[in-house]
Coordinates of C-alpha atoms and ligand atoms in Angstrom, one line a residue:
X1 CA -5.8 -48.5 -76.9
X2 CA -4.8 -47.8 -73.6
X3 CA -5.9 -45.8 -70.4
X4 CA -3.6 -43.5 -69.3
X5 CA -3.9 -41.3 -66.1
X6 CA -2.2 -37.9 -65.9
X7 CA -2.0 -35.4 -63.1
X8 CA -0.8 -32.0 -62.4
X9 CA 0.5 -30.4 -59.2
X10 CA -2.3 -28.4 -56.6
X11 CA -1.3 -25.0 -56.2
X12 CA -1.8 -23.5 -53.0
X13 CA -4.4 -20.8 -52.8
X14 CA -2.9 -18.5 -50.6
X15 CA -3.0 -16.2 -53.9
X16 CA -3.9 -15.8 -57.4
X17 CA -2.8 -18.0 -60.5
X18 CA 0.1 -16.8 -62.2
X19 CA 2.4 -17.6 -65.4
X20 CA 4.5 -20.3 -63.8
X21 CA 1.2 -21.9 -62.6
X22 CA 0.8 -22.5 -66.3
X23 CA 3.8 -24.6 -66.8
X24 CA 2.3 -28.2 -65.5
X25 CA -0.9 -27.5 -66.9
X26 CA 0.5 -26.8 -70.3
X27 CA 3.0 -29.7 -70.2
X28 CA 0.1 -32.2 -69.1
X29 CA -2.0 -31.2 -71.8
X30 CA 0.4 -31.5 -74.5
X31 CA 1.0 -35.0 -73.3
X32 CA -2.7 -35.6 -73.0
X33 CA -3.5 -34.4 -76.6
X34 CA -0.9 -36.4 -77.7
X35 CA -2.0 -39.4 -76.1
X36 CA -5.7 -38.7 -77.5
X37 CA -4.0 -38.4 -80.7
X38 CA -2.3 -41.8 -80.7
X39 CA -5.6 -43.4 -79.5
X40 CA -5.7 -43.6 -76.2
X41 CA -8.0 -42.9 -73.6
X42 CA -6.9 -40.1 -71.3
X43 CA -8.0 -39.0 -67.7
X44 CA -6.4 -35.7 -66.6
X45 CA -6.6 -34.4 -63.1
X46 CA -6.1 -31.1 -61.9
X47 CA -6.8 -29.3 -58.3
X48 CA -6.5 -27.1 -55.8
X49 CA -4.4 -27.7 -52.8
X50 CA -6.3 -25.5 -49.7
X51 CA -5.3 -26.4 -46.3
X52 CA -2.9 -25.6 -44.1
X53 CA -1.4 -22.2 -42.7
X54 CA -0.2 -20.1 -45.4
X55 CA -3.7 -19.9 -46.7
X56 CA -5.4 -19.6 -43.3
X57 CA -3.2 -16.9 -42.6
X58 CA -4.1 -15.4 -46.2
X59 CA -7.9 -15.1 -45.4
X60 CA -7.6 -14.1 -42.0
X61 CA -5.3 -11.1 -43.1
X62 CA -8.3 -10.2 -45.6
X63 CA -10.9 -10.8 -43.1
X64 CA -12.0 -13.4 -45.4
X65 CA -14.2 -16.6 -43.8
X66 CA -11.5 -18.9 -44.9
X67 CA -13.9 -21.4 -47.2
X68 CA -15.3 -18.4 -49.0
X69 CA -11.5 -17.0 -49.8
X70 CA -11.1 -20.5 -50.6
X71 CA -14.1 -21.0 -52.9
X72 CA -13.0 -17.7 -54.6
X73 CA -9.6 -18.6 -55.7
X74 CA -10.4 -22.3 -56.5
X75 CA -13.1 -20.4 -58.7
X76 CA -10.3 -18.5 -60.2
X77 CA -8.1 -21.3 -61.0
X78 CA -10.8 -22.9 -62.6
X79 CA -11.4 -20.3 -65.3
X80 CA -7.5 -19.9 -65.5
X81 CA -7.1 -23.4 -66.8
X82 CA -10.2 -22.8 -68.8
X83 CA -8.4 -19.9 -70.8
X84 CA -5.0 -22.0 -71.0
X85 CA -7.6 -24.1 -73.2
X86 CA -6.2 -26.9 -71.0
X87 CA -8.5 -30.0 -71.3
X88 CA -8.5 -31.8 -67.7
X89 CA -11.4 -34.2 -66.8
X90 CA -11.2 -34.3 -63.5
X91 CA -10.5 -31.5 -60.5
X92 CA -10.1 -32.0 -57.0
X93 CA -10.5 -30.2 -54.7
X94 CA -8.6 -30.8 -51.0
X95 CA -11.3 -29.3 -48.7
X96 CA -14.3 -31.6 -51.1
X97 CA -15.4 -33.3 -48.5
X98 CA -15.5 -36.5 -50.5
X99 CA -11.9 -35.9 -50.1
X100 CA -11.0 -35.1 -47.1
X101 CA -13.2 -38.6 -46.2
X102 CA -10.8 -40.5 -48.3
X103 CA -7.8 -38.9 -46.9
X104 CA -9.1 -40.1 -43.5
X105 CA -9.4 -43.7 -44.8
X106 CA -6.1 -43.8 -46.7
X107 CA -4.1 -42.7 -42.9
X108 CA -6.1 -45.4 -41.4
X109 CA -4.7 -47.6 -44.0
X110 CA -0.9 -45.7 -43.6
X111 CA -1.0 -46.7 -39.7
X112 CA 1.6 -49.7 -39.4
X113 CA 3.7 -47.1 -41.2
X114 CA 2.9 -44.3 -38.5
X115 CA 4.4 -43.6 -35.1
X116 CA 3.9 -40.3 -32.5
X117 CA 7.1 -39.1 -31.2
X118 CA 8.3 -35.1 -30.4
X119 CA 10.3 -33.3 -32.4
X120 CA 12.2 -29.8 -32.0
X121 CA 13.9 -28.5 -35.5
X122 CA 13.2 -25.6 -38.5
X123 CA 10.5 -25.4 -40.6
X124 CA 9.8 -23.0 -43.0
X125 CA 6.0 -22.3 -43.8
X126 CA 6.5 -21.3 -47.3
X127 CA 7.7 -24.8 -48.2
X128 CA 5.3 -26.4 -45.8
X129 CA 8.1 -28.4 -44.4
X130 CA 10.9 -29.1 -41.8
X131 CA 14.7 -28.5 -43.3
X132 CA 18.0 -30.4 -41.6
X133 CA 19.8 -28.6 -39.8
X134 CA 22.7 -29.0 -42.8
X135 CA 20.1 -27.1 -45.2
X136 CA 19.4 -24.9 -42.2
X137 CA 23.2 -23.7 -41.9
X138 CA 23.4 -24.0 -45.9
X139 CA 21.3 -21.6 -46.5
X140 CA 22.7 -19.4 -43.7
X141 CA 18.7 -19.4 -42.1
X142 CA 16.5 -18.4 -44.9
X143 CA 14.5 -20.2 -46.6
X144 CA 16.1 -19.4 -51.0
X145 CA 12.8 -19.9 -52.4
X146 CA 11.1 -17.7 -50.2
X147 CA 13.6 -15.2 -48.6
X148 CA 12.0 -15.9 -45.0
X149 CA 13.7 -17.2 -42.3
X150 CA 12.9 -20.6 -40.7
X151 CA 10.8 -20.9 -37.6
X152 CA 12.1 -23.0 -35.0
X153 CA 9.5 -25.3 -33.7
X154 CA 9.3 -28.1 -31.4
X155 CA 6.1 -30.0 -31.2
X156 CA 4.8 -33.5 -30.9
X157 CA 4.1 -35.5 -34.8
X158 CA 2.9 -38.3 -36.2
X159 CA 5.3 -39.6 -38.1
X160 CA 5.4 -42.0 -41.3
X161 CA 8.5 -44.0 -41.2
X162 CA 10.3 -43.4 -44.4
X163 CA 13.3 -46.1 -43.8
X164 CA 10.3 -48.9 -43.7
X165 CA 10.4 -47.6 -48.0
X166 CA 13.7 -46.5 -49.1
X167 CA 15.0 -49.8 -50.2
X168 CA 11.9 -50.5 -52.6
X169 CA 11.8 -46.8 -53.8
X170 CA 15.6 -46.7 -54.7
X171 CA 15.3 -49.9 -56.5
X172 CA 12.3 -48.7 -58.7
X173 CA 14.6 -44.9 -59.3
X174 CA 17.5 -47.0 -60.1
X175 CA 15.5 -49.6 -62.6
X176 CA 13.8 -46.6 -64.0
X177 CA 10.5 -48.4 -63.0
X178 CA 9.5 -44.8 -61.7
X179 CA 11.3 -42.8 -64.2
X180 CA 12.2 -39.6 -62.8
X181 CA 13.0 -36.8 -65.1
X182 CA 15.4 -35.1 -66.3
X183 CA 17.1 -37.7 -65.8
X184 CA 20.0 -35.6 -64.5
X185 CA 17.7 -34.9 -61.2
X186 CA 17.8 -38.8 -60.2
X187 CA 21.0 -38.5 -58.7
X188 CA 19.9 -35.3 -56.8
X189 CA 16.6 -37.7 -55.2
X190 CA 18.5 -40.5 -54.6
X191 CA 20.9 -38.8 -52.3
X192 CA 17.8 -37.1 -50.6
X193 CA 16.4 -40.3 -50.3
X194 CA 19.7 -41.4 -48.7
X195 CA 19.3 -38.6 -45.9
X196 CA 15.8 -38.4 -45.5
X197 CA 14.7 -38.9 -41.7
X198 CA 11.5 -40.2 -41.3
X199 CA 8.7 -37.1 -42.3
X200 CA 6.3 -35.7 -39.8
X201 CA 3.0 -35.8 -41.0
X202 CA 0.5 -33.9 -38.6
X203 CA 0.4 -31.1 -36.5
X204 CA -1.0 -30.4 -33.2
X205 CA -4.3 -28.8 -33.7
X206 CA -3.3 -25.2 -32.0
X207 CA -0.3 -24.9 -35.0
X208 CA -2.8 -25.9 -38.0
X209 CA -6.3 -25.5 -37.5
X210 CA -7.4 -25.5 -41.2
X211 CA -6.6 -28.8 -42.4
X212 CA -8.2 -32.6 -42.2
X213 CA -8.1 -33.9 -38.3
X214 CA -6.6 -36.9 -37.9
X215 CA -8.5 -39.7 -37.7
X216 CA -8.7 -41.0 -33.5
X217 CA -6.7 -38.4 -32.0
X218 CA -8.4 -35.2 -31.5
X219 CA -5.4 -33.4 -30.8
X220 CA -3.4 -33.7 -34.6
X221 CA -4.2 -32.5 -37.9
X222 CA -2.7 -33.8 -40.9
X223 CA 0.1 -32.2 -42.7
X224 CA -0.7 -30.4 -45.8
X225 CA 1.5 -32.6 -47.8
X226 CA -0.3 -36.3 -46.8
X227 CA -3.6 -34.4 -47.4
X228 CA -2.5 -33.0 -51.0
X229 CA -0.6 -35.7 -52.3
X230 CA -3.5 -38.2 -51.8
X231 CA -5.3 -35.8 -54.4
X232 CA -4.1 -37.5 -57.2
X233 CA -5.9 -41.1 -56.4
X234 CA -8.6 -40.0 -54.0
X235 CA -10.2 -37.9 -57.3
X236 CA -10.1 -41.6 -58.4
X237 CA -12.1 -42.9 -56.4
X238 CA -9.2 -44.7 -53.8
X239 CA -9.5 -46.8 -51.4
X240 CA -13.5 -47.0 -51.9
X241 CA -13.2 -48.1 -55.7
X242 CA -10.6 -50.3 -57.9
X243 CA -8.5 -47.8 -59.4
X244 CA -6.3 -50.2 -62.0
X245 CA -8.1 -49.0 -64.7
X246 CA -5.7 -45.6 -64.8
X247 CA -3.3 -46.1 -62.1
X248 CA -0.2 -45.9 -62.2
X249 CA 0.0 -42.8 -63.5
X250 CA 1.5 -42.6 -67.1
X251 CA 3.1 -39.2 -65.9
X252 CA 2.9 -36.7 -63.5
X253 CA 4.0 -33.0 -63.9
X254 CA 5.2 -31.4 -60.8
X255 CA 7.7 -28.0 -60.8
X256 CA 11.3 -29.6 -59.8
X257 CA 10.5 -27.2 -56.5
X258 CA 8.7 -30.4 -55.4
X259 CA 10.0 -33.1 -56.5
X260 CA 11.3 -34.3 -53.5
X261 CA 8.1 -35.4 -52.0
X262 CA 6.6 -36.6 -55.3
X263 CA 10.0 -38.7 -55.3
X264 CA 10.2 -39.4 -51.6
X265 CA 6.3 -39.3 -49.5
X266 CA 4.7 -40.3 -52.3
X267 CA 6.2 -43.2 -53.2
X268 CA 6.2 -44.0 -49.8
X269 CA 2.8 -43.8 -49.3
X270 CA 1.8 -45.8 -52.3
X271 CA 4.2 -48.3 -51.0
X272 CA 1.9 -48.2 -47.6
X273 CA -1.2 -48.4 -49.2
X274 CA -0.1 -51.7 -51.5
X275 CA -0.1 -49.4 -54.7
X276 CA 2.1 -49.4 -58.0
X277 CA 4.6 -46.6 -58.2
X278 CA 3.8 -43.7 -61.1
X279 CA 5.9 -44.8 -64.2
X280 CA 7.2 -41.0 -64.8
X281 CA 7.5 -38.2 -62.9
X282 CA 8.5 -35.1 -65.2
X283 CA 9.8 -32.2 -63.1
X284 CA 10.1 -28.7 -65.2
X285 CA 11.8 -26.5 -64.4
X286 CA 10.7 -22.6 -62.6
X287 CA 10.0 -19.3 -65.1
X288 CA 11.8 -16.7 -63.6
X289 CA 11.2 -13.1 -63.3
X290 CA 14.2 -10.9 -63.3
X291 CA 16.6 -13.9 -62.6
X292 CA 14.5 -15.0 -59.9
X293 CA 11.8 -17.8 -59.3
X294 CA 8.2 -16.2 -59.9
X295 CA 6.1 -16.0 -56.5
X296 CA 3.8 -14.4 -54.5
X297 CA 6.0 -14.5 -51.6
X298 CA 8.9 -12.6 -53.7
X299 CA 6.6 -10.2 -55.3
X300 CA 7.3 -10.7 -59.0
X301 CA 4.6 -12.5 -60.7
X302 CA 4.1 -12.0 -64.4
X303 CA 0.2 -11.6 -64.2
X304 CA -0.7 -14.4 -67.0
X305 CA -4.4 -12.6 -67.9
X306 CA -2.6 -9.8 -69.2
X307 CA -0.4 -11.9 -71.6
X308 CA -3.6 -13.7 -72.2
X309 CA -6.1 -10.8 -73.0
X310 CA -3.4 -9.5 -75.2
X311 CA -2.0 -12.1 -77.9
X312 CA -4.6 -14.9 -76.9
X313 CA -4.2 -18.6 -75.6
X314 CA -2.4 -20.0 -78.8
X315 CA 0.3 -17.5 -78.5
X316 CA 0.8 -17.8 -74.7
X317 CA 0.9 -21.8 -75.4
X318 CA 3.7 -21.1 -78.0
X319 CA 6.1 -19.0 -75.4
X320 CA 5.4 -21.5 -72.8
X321 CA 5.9 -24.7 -74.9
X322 CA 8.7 -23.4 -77.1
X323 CA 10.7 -21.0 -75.5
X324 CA 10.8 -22.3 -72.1
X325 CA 12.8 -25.3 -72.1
X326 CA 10.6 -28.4 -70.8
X327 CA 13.3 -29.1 -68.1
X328 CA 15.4 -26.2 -67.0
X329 CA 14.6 -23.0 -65.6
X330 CA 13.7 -19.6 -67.8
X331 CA 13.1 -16.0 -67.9
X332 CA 10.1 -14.3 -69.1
X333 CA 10.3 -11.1 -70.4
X334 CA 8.2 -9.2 -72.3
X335 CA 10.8 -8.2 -74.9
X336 CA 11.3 -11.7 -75.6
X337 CA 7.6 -12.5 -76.1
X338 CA 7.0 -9.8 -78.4
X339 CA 9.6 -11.0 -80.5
X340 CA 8.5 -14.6 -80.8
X341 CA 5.2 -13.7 -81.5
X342 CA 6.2 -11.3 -84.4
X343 CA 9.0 -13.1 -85.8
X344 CA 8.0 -16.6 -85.5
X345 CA 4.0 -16.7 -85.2
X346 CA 3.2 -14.1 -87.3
X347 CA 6.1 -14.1 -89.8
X348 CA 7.0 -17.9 -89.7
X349 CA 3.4 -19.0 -89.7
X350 CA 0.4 -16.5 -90.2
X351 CA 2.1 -15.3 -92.9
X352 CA 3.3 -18.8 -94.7
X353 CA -1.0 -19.9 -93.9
X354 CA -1.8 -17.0 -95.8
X355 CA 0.5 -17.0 -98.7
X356 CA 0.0 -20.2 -99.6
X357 CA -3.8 -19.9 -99.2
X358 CA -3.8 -16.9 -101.6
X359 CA -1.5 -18.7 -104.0
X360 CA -4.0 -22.2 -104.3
X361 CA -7.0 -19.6 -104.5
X362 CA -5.6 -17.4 -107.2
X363 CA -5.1 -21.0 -108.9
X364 CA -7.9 -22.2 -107.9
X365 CA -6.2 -25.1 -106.6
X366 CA -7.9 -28.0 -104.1
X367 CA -6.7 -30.6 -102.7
X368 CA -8.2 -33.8 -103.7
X369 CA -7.6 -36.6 -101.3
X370 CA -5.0 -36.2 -97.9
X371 CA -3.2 -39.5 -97.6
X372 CA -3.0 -40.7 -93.8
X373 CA 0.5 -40.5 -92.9
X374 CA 2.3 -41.5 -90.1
X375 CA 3.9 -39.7 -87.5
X376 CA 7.4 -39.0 -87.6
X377 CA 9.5 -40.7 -85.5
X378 CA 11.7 -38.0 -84.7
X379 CA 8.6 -36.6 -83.1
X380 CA 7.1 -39.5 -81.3
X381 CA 10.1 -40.5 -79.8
X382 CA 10.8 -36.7 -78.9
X383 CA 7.3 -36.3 -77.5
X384 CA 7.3 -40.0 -75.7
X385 CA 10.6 -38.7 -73.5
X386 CA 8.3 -35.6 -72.6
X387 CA 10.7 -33.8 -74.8
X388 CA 8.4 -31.2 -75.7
X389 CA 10.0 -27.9 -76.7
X390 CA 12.4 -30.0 -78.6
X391 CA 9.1 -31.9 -80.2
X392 CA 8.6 -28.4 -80.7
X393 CA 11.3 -27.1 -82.2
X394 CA 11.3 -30.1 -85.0
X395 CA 7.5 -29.1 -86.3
X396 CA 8.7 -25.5 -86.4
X397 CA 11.6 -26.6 -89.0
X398 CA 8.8 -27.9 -91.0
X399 CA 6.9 -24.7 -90.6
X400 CA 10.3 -22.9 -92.0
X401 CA 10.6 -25.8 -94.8
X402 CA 7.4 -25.1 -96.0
X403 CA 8.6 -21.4 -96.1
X404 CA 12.3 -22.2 -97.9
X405 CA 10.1 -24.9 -100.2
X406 CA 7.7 -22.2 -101.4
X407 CA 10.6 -19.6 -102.5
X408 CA 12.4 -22.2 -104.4
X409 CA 9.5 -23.9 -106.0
X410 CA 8.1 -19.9 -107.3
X411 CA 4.6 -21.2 -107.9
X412 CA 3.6 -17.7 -108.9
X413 CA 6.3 -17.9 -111.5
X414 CA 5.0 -21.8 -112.9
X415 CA 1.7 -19.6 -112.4
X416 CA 2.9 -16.9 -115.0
X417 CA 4.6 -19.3 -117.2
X418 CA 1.8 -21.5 -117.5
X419 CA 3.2 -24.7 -116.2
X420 CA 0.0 -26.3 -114.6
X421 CA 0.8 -29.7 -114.1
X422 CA 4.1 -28.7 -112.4
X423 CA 2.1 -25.6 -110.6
X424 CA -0.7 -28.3 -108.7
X425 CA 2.4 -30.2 -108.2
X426 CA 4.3 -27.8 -105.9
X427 CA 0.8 -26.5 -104.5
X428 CA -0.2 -30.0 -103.8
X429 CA 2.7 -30.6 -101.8
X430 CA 3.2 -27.5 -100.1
X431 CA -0.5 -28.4 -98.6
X432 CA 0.4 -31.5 -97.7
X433 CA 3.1 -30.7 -95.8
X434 CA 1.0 -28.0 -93.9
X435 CA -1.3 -30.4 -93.0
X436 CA 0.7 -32.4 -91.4
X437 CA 3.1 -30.0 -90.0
X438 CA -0.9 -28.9 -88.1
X439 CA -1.2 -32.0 -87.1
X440 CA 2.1 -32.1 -85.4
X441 CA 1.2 -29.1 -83.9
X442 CA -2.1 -29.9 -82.4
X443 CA -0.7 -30.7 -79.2
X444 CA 1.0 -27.3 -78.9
X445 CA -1.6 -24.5 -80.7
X446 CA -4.6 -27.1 -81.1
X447 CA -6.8 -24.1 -82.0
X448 CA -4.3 -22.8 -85.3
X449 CA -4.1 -26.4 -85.9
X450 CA -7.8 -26.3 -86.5
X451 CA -8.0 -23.4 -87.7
X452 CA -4.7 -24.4 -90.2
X453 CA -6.9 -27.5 -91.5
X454 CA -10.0 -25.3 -91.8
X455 CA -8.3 -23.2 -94.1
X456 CA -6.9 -26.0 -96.1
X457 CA -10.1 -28.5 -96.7
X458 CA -12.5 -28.1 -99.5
X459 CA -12.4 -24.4 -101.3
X460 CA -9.3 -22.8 -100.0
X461 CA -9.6 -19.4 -99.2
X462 CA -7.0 -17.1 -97.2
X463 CA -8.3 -16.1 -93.7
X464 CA -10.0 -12.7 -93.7
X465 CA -8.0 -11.8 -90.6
X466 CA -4.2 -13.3 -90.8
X467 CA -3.5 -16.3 -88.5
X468 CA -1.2 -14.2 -86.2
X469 CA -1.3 -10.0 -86.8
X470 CA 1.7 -8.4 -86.3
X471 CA 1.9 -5.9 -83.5
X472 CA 5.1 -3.9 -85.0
Ligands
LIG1 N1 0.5 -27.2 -53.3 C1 1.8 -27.6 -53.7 C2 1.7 -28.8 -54.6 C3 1.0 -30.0 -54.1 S1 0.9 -31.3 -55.3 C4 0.3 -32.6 -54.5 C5 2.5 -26.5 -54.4 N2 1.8 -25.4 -54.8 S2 2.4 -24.2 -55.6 O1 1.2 -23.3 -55.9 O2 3.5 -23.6 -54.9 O3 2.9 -24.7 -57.0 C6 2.1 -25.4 -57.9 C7 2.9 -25.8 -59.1 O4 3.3 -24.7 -59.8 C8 4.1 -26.6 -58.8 O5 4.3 -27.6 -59.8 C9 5.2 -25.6 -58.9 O6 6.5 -26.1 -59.2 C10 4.7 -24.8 -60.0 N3 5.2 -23.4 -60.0 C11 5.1 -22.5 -59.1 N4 5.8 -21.4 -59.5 C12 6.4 -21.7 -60.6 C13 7.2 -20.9 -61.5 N5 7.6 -19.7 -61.2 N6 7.6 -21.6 -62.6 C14 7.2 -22.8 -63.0 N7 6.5 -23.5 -62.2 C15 6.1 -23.0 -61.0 O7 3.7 -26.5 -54.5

């Protein structure tokens, strides 16, 4: 049995939870059931990340005391993550001021690492971060993911010196002791980590007011990035407590938007503070909306309570896990929601969970005894490269089996003929492989999987109300 630790990104609060938000909550909590399922003993964190000036600015445009719009939209996420049926066990929060104590302890700790020096150069608010001035001419002035043009600033920083890490980090990347992937993306870090300059980490107080001061200089608060990323071991109890029980992380789920710091700062900080490096970092990649990445900033969010209210959590987790490919970006459109929910959830499984249901209760079949069997290791070693839609995609090949099995086998016509033996035979293995195509699929839809084995135990009776109803 072993303890493993798993953490999500912080989403800003500077507005409401919406579909891609789901993404690293869903992919944590596949791995997390998963885990659980082999054995182990899982602690999941999530959070909310609420400094800094985006938000600020939110609240103040709504005329909002910014720790009440805070509080509102942390509340928000919270029952969000509740309807993914997403089982965390731990949230952070980055204005808990058991936090923001922690953070102060962990720069004290960073400070052979730190230096003040002034800096002039673009930043763009929306990524919370200065660009180069190569990206800066790149990108002809506008920030891509947020179609607003850099600010030029010049300021005075504290600094953490990057170069003091890069050696260490790029050796741990390179011997895949801090797996990134896709593995595809490694090259992509490695030659950020080549050009990175050393990253500011604090901001004079009159440019960031909401944020954690830094600790012995009045006049510097701490960059939103220090502050969030130290979520993931302060909610741990770091530096008060021993944290080797669950850290390193076994994975941690971050949109491939931010890898780069998970890749770069963090490392570099954990370095600094004398800690192990995460053994994976799985970046996913962004749901688009009409071609382009889904956020507030752009303006087209798919609103995930109305997919939610309408087909339910299961079939929300099936799009997400399925259709969207675990590493590379996808589009979300309604059209193609629709049809995976009537052609593959309700046609591929409601209807197989109730055919076969009716056929063993017209035959008043049961099964006797379920003989513990083993995962496949198609599966395992799909799900243990965080290869989950593929995972996926194998336990839904059973699902079809089962379908193919059942029209070849005709148990209604060994039913009409008489053929008993030969009848419980088929129907006994049909079952079987139900159950254990559910309990493949109790990472993905853990509520059909129950609700699969339900159905299946003792007496079997088919559901009063199908699995998945069709909606045309
Ligand atoms: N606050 C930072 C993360 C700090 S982690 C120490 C942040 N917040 S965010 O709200 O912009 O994003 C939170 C998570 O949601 C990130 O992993 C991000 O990649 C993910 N996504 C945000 N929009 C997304 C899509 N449209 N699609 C998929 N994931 C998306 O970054």
């Amino acid at each position: 049995m072993e303890k493993i630790y798993i953490t999500t990104a912080i989403p800003y609060l500077n507005g409401l939870p919406h579909a891609g938000h789901a993404m690293d909550y869903y992919l944590a909590d596949v791995c997390s059931r998963y885990q659980k399922m082999l054995g182990n003993i899982v602690r999941f964190q999530a959070g909310t990340d609420e400094h800094g000036n985006k938000i600020y600015q939110k609240a103040k445009e709504l005329n909002i005391p910014v720790k009440d719009y805070v509080d509102a939209n942390a509340q928000k996420f919270k029952d969000f993550i509740k309807k993914l049926d997403v089982e965390y066990t731990d949230f952070v929060r980055t204005t808990d001021t058991e936090h923001e104590k922690k953070v102060q302890e962990i720069w004290l700790k960073l400070k052979d690492h730190i230096y003040l020096a002034r800096y002039a150069g673009w930043y763009c608010t929306g990524c919370e971060r200065y660009v180069t001035e190569k990206e800066y001419k790149e990108n002809n002035g506008i920030c891509p993911d947020h179609q607003k043009p850099y600010e030029k600033l010049e300021e005075e920083n504290y600094y953490l010196r990057i170069s003091d890490f890069k050696e260490q980090i790029r050796e741990a990347i390179l011997s895949k002791r801090m797996l990134i992937l896709p593995e595809f993306r490694e090259k992509e870090i490695l030659k950020l980590l080549d050009e990175s300059p050393d990253v500011s980490i604090s901001r004079p107080k009159e440019q960031l007011t909401w944020g954690v001061p830094v600790p012995d200089d009045d006049s510097q608060v701490m960059y939103v990035w220090i502050d969030a990323l130290a979520n993931y071991i302060t909610v741990l109890g770091f530096p008060e407590k021993d944290i080797s029980d669950f850290w390193p992380a076994y994975a941690q789920f971050v949109g491939k938007d931010i890898l780069r710091f998970h890749a770069i700062i963090w490392p570099a900080m954990l370095l600094a503070l004398g800690l192990e490096l995460p053994r994976t970092l799985v970046s996913h990649g962004m749901i688009l909306s009409n071609g382009q990445k889904m956020s507030k900033s752009i303006g087209n969010v798919i609103d995930p309570i109305e997919v939610l209210d309408k087909h339910g959590t299961e079939a929300f987790r099936y799009f997400f896990l399925r259709h969207v490919d675990t590493f590379s970006d996808s589009d979300f459109t309604w059209e193609k929601f629709e049809d995976s929910y009537n052609n593959e959830l309700a046609n591929d499984l409601g209807n197989l969970v109730q055919r076969l249901a009716t056929l063993c209760f017209k035959n008043n079949f049961e099964l006797k005894d379920l003989p513990e069997s083993e995962l496949p290791k198609e599966y395992t070693e799909l799900m243990d490269k965080f290869e989950f839609s593929r995972a996926f995609d194998f336990v839904w090949e059973k699902v079809q089996g089962i379908n193919r099995k059942i029209d070849e086998d005709k148990p209604w016509s060994l039913a009409k003929e008489g053929k008993l033996t030969e009848l419980n035979q088929v129907l006994s293995s049909e079952v079987m492989d139900l159950l254990e195509a559910a309990k493949l699929l109790s990472p993905f839809l853990p509520e059909t999987a129950e609700r699969i084995a339900q159905v299946f135990s003792g007496k079997i009776e088919p559901p009063k109300e199908p699995l998945f109803p069709k909606t045309k």
